[in-house]
mmCIF file of C-alpha atoms and ligand atoms in Angstrom:
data_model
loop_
_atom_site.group_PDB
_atom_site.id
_atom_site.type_symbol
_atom_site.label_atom_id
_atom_site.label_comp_id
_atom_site.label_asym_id
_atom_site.label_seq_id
_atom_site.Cartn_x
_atom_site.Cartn_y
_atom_site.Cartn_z
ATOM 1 C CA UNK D 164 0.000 0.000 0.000
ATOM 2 C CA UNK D 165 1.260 3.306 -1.014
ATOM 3 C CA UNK D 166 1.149 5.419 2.523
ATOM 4 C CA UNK D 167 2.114 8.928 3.361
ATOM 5 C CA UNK D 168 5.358 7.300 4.587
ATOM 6 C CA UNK D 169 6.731 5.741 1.242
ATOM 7 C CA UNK D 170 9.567 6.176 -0.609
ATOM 8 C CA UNK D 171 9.593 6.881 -3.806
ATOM 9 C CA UNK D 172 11.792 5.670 -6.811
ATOM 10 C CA UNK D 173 11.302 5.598 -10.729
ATOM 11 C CA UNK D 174 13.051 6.351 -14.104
ATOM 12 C CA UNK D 175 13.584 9.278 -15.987
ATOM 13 C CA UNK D 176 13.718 8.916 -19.843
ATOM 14 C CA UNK D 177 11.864 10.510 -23.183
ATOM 15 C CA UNK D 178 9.425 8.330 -23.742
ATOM 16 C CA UNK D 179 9.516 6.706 -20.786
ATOM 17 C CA UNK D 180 6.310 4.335 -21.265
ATOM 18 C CA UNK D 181 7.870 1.527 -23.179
ATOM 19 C CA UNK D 182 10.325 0.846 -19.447
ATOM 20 C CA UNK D 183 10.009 -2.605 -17.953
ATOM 21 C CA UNK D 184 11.434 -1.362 -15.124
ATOM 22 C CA UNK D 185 7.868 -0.353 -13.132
ATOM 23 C CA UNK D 186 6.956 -3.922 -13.801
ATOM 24 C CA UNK D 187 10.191 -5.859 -12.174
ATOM 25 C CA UNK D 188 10.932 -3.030 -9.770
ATOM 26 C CA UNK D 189 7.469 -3.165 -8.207
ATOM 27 C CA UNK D 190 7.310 -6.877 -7.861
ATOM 28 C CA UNK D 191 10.422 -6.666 -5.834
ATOM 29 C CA UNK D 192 8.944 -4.250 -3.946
ATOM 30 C CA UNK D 193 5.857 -5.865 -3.260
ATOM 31 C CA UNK D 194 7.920 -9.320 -2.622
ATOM 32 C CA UNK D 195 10.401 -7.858 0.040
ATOM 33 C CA UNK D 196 7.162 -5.981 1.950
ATOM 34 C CA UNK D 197 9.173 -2.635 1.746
ATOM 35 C CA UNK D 198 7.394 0.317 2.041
ATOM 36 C CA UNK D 199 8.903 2.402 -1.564
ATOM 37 C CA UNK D 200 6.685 2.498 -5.117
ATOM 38 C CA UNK D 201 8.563 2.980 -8.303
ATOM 39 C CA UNK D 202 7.161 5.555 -10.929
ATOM 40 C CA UNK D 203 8.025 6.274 -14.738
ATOM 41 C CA UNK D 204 8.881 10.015 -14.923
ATOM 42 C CA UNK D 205 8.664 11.577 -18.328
ATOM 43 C CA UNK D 206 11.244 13.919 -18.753
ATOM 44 C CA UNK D 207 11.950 15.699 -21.962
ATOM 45 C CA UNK D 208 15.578 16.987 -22.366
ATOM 46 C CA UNK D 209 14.942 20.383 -22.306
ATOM 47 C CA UNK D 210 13.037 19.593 -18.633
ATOM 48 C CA UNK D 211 16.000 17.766 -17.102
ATOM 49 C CA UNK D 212 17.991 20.058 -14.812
ATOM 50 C CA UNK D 213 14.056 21.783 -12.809
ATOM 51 C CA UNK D 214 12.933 17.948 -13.256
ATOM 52 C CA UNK D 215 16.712 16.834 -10.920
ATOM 53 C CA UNK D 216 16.091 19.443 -8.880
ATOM 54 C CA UNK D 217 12.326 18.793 -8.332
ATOM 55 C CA UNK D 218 13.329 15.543 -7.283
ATOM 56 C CA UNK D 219 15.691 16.783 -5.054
ATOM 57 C CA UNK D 220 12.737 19.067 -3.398
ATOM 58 C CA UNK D 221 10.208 16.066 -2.890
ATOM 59 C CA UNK D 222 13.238 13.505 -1.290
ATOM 60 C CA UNK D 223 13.325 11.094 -4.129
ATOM 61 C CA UNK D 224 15.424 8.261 -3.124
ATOM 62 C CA UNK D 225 17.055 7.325 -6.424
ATOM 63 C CA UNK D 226 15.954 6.819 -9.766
ATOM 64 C CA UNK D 227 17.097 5.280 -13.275
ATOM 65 C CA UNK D 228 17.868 6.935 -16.246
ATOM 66 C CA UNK D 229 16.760 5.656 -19.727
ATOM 67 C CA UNK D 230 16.866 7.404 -23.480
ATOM 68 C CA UNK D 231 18.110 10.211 -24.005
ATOM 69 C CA UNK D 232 19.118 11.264 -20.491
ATOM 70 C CA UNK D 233 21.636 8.360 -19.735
ATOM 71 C CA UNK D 234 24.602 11.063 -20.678
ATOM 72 C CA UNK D 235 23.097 14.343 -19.819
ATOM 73 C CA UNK D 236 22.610 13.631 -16.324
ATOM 74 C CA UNK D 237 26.145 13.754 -15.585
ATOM 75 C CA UNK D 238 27.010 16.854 -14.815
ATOM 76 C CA UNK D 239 23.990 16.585 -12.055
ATOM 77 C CA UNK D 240 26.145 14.396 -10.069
ATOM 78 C CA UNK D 241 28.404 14.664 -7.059
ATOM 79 C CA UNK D 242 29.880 11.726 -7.675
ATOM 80 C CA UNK D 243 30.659 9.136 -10.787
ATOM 81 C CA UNK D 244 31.667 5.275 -10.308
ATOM 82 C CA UNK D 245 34.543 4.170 -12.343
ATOM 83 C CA UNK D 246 32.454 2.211 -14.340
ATOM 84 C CA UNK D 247 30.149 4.716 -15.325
ATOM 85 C CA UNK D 248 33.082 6.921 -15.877
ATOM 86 C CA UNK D 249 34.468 4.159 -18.104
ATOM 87 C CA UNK D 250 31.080 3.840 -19.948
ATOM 88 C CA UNK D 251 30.450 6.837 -20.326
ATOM 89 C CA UNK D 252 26.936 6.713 -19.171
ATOM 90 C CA UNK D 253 25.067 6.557 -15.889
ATOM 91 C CA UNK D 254 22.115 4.290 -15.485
ATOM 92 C CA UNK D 255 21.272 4.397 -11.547
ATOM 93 C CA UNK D 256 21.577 7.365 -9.295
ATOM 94 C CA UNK D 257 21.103 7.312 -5.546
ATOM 95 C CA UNK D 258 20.603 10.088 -2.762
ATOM 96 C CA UNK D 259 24.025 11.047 -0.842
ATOM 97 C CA UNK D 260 24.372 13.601 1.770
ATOM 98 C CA UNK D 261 26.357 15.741 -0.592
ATOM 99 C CA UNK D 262 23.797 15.338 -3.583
ATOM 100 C CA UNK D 263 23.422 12.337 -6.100
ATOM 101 C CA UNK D 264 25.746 9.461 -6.882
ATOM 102 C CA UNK D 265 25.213 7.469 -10.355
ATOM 103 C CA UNK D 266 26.802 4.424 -11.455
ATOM 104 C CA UNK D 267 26.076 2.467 -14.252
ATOM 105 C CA UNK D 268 24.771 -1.284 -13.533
ATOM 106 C CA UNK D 269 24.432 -2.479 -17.293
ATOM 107 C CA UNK D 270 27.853 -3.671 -16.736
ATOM 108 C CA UNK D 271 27.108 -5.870 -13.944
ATOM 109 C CA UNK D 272 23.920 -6.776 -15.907
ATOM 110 C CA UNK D 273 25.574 -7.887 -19.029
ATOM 111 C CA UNK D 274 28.486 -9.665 -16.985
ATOM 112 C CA UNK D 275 26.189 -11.523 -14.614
ATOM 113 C CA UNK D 276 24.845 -14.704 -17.441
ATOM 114 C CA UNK D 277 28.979 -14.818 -18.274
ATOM 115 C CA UNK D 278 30.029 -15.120 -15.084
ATOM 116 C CA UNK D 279 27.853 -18.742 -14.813
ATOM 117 C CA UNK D 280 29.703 -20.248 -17.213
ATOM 118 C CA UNK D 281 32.848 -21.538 -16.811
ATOM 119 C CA UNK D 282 35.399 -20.378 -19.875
ATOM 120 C CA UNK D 283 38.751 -19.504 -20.316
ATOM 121 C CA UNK D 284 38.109 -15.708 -20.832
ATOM 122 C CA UNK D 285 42.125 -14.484 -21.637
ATOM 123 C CA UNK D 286 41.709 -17.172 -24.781
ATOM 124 C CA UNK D 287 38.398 -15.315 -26.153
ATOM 125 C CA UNK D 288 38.300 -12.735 -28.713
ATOM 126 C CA UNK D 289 34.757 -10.793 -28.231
ATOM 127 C CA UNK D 290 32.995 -9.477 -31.814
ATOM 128 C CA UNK D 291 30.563 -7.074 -30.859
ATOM 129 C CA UNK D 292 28.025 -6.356 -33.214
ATOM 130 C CA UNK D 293 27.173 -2.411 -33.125
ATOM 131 C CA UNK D 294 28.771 0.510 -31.338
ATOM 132 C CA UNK D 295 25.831 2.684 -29.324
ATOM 133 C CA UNK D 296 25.304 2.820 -26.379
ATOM 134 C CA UNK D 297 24.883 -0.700 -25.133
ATOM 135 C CA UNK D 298 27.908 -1.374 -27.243
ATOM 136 C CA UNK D 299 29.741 0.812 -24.594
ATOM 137 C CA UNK D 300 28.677 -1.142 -21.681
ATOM 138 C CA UNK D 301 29.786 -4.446 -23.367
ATOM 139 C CA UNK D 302 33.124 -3.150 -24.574
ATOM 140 C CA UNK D 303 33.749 -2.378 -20.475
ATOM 141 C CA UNK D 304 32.177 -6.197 -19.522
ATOM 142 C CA UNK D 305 34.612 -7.810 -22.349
ATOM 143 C CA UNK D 306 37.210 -5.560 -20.150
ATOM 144 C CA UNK D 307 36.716 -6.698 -17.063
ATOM 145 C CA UNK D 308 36.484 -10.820 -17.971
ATOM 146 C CA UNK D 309 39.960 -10.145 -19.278
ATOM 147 C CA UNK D 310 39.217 -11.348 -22.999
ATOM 148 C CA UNK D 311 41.711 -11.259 -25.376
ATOM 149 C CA UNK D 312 40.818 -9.077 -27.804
ATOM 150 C CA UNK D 313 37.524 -6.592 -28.660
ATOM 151 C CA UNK D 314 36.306 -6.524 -32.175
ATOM 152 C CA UNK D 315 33.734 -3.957 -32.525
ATOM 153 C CA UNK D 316 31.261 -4.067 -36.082
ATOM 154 C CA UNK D 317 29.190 -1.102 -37.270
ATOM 155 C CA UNK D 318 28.473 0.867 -40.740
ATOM 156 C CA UNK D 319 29.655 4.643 -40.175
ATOM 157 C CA UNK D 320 33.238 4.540 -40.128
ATOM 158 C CA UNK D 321 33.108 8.422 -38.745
ATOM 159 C CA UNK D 322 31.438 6.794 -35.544
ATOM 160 C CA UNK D 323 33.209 4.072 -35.460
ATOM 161 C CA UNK D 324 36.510 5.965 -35.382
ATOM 162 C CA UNK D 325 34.735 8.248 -32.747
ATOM 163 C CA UNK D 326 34.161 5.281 -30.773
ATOM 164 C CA UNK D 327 36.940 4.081 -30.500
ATOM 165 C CA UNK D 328 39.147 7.203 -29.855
ATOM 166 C CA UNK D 329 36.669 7.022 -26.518
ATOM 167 C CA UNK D 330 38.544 4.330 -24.905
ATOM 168 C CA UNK D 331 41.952 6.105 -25.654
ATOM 169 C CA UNK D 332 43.501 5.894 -22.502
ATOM 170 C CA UNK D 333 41.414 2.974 -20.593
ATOM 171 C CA UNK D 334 42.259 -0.914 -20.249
ATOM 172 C CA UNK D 335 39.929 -1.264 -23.273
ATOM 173 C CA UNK D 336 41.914 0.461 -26.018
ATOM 174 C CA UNK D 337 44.713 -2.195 -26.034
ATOM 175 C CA UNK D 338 42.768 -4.705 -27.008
ATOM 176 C CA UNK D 339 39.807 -3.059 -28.312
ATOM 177 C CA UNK D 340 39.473 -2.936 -32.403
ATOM 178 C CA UNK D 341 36.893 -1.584 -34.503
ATOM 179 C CA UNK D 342 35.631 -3.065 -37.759
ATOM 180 C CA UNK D 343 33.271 -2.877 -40.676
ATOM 181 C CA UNK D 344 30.363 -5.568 -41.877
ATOM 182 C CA UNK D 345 32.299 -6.956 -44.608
ATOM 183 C CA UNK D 346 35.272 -7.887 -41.964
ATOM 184 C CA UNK D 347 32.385 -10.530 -39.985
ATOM 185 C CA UNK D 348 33.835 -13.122 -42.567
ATOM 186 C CA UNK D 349 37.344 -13.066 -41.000
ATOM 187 C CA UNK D 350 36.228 -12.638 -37.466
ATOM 188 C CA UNK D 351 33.231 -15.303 -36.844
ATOM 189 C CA UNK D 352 35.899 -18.230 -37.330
ATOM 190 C CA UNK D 353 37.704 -17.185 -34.053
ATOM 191 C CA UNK D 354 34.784 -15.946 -32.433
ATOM 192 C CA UNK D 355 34.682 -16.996 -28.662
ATOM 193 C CA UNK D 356 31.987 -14.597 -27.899
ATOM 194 C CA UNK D 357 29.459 -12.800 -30.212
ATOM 195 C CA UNK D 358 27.213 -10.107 -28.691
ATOM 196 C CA UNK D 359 24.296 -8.312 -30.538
ATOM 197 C CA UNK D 360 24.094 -5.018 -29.636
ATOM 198 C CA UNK D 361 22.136 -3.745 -32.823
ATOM 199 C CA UNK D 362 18.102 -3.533 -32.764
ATOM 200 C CA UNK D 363 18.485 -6.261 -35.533
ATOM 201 C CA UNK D 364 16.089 -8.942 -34.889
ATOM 202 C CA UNK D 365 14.010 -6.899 -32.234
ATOM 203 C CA UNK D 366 10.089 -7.299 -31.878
ATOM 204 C CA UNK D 367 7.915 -6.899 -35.184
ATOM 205 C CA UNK D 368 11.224 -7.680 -37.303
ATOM 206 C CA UNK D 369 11.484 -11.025 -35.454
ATOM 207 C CA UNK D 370 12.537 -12.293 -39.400
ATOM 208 C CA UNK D 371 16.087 -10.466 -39.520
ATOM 209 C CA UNK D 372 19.475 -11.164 -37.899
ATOM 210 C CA UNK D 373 22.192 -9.185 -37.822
ATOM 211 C CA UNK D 374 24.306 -11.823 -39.526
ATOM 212 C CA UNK D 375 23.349 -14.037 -42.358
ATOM 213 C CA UNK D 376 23.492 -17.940 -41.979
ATOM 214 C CA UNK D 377 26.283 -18.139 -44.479
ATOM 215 C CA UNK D 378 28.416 -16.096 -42.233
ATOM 216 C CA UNK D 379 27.106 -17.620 -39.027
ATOM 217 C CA UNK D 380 27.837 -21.166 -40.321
ATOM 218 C CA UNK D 381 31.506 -19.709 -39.220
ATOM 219 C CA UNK D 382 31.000 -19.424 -36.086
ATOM 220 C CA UNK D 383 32.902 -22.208 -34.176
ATOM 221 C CA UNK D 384 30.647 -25.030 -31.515
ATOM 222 C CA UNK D 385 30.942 -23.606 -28.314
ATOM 223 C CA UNK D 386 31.120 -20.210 -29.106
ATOM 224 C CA UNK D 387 28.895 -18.270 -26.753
ATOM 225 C CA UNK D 388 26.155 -15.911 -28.778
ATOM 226 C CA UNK D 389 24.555 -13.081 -27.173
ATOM 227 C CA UNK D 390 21.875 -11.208 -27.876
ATOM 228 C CA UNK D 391 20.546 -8.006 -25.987
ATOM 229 C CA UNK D 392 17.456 -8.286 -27.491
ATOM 230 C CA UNK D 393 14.761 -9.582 -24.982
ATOM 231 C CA UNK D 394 11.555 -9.714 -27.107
ATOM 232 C CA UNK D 395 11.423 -12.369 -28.923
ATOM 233 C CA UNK D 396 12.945 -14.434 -27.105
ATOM 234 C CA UNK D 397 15.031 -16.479 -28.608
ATOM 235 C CA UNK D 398 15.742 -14.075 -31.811
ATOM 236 C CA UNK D 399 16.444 -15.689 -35.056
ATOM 237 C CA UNK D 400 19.877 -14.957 -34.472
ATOM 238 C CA UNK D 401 20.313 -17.024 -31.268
ATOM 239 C CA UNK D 402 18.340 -19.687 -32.757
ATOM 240 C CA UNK D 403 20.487 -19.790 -36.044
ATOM 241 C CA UNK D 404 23.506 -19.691 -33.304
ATOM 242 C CA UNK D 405 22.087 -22.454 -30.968
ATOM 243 C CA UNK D 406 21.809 -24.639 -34.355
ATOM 244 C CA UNK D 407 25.650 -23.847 -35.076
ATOM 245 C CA UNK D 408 26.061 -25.997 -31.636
ATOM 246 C CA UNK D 409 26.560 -22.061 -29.798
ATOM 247 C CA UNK D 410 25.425 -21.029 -25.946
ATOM 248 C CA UNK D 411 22.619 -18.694 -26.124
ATOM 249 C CA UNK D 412 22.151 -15.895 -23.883
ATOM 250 C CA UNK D 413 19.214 -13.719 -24.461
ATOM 251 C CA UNK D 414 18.921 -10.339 -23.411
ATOM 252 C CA UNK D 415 16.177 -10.552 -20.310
ATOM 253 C CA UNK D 416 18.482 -11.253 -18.215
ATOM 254 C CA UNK D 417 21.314 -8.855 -18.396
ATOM 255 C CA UNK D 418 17.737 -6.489 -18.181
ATOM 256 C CA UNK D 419 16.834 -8.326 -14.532
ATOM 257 C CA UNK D 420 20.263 -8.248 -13.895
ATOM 258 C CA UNK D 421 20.993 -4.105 -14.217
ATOM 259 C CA UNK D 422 17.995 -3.826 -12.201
ATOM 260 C CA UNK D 423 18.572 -6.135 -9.279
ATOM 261 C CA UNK D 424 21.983 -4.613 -8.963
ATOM 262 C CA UNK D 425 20.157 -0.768 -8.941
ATOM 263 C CA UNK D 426 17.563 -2.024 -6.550
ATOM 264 C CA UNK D 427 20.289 -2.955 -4.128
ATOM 265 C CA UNK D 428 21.650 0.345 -3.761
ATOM 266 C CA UNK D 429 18.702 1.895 -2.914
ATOM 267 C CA UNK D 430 17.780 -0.798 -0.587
ATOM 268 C CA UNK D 431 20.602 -1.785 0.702
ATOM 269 C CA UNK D 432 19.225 -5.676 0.777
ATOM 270 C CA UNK D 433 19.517 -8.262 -2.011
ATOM 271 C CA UNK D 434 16.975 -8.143 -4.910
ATOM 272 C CA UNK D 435 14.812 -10.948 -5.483
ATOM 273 C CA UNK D 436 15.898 -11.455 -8.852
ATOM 274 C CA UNK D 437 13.510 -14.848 -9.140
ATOM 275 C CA UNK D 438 10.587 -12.256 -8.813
ATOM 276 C CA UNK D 439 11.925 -9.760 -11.105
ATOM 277 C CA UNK D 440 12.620 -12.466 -13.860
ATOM 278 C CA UNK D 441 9.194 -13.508 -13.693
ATOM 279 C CA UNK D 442 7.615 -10.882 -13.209
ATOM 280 C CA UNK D 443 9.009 -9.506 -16.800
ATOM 281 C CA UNK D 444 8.204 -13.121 -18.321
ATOM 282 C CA UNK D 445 4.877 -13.060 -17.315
ATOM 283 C CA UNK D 446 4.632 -9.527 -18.601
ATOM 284 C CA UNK D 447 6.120 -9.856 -21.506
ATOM 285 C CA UNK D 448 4.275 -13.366 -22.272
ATOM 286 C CA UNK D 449 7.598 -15.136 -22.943
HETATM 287 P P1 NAP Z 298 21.823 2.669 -29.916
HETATM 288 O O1 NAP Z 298 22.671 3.514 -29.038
HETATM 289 O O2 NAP Z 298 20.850 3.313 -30.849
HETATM 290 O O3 NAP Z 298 22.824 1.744 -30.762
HETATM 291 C C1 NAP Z 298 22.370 0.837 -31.751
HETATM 292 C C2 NAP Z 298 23.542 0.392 -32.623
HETATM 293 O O4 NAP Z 298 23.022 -0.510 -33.588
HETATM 294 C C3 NAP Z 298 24.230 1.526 -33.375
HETATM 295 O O5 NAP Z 298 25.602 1.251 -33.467
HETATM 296 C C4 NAP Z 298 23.573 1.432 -34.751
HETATM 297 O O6 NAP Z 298 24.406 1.877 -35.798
HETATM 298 C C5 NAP Z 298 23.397 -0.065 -34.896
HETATM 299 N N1 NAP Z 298 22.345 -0.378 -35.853
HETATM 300 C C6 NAP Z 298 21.031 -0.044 -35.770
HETATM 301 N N2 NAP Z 298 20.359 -0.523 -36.842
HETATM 302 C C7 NAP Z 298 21.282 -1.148 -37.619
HETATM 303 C C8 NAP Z 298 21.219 -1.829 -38.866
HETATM 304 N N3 NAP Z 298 20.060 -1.975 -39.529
HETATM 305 N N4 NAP Z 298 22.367 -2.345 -39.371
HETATM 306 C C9 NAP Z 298 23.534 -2.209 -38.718
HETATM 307 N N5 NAP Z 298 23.666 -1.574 -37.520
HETATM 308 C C10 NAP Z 298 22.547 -1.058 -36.991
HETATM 309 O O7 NAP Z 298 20.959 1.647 -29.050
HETATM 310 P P2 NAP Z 298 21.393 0.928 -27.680
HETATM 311 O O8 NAP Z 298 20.896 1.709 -26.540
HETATM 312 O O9 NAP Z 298 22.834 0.614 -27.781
HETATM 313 O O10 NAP Z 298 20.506 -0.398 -27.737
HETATM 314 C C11 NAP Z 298 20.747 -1.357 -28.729
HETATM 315 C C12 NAP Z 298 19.914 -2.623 -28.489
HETATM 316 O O11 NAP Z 298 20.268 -3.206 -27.245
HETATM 317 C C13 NAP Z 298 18.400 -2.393 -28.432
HETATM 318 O O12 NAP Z 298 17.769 -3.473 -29.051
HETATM 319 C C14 NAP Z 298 18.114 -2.390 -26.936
HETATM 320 O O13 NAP Z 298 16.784 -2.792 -26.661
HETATM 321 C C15 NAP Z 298 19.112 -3.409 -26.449
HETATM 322 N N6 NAP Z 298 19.488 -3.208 -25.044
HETATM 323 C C16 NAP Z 298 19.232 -4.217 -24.179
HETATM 324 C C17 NAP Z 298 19.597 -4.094 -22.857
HETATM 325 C C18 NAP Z 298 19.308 -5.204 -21.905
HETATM 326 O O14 NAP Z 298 19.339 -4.979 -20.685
HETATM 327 N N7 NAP Z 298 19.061 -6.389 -22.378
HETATM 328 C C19 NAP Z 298 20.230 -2.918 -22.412
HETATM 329 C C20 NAP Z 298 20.489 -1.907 -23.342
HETATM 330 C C21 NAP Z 298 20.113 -2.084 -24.659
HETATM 331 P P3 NAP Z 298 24.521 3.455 -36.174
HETATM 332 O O15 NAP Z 298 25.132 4.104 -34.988
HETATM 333 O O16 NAP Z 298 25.368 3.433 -37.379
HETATM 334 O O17 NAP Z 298 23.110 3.921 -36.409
#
């Protein structure tokens, strides 16, 4: 029950209606009998620094940032975890005496289905497909398992280039390469890990893949494929893999993941991250 006493969370973003996060955030809510809600907050851009400070005013706890805010809200902050730093984005922020910390727990999220299996991560070269924002997250993940070498994929060399000057300077850029379509060919043979990070694939184009069968025949047994995408579930992509004798990883869970880790920030007590899985599946219908 929502009480004069409760303490309120959400997400900022622009649109903000399309978030899952409401949905897992208030089942874990509900499940640990805590007395917080979680709202979607609209924000536009032009809104965001009177919409930080609002929040400030009516003793908002923490909130997450979605598109196009994930960025922008930076210079809002106090304080900036390396990884965010290292990202380049902040996902989570959370109330401090001296203002708002942010962090970004897409890492974590991303890392969390790797870190169940048991592989020998210095022997792996990583092809990521795409180079937004989730691209970043993954690039930092790839970092921190200790793989042997980053191949990044995308179609604007101008951003690509941009991209990868980013990392100049971090653990990343020694072993972090970036890479056009046409070079898949010479990479999928190698592959350990292969991550989608493009909408390729995504809900009402459930027909497309990022990468054709007659590359993906390449790709070696064993190699792990993931896909960010979490509806459908599997994509064709991860199904094509799975058939090439791959490990699937679909993208719910790196979603559940990022949460649980936000929601244990703010309430400093594991997430139920059982509930928040299921709670998504069941809204989701997959
Ligand atoms: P983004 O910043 O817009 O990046 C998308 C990337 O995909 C860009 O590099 C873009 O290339 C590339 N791309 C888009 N359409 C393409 C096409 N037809 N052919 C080749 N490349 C294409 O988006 P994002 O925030 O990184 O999100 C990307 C995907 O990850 C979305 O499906 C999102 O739902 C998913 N995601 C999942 C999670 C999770 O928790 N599971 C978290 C974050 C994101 P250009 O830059 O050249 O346009």
């Amino acid at each position: 029950m929502i009480t004069g006493q409760t303490k309120l969370l959400g997400v900022i973003g622009h649109p903000v209606s399309h978030s899952l996060s409401p949905v897992m955030h208030n089942a874990a809510i509900a499940h640990l009998d805590v007395d917080f809600a979680y709202l979607p907050l609209p924000v536009q851009p032009k809104d965001l620094a009177p919409a930080i400070a609002g929040f400030a005013a009516i003793g908002l706890q923490g909130f997450n940032i979605t598109i196009p805010h994930k960025q922008a809200i930076m210079p809002f902050l106090t304080e900036i975890s390396p990884v965010a730093q290292a990202v380049g984005a902040v996902n989570t922020v959370w109330r401090t005496e001296q203002g708002w910390s942010g962090t970004n727990t897409d890492v974590i999220g991303f890392l969390a289905p790797l870190k169940q299996l048991d592989q020998p991560w210095t022997e792996i070269d990583a092809v990521i497909l795409g180079n937004g924002g989730a691209a970043r997250a993954v690039v930092a993940g790839c970092t921190e398992l200790g793989c042997r070498s980053i191949h990044v994929v995308g179609r604007d060399l101008a951003k690509l280039a941009a991209f990868h000057q980013s990392w100049v300077g971090s653990t990343a850029a020694s072993i972090l390469q970036i890479h056009e379509w046409h070079d898949l060919a010479k990479l999928l043979p190698t592959a350990g890990l292969i991550v989608n990070t493009t909408p390729i694939g995504m809900h009402s184009h459930e027909d497309q893949s990022p990468v054709d069968l007659s590359l993906l025949k390449m790709l070696q047994p064993g190699a792990i494929a993931y896909d960010l995408i979490y509806v459908p579930q599997p994509t064709l992509f991860l199904q094509q893999a799975v058939q090439r004798g791959a490990i699937a990883i679909h993208g719910l869970e790196m979603l559940v993941q990022q949460g649980a880790a936000a929601l244990e920030i703010w309430l400093q007590q594991p997430a139920p991250v059982d509930v928040m899985r299921r709670s998504l599946q069941q809204y989701l219908k997959i």
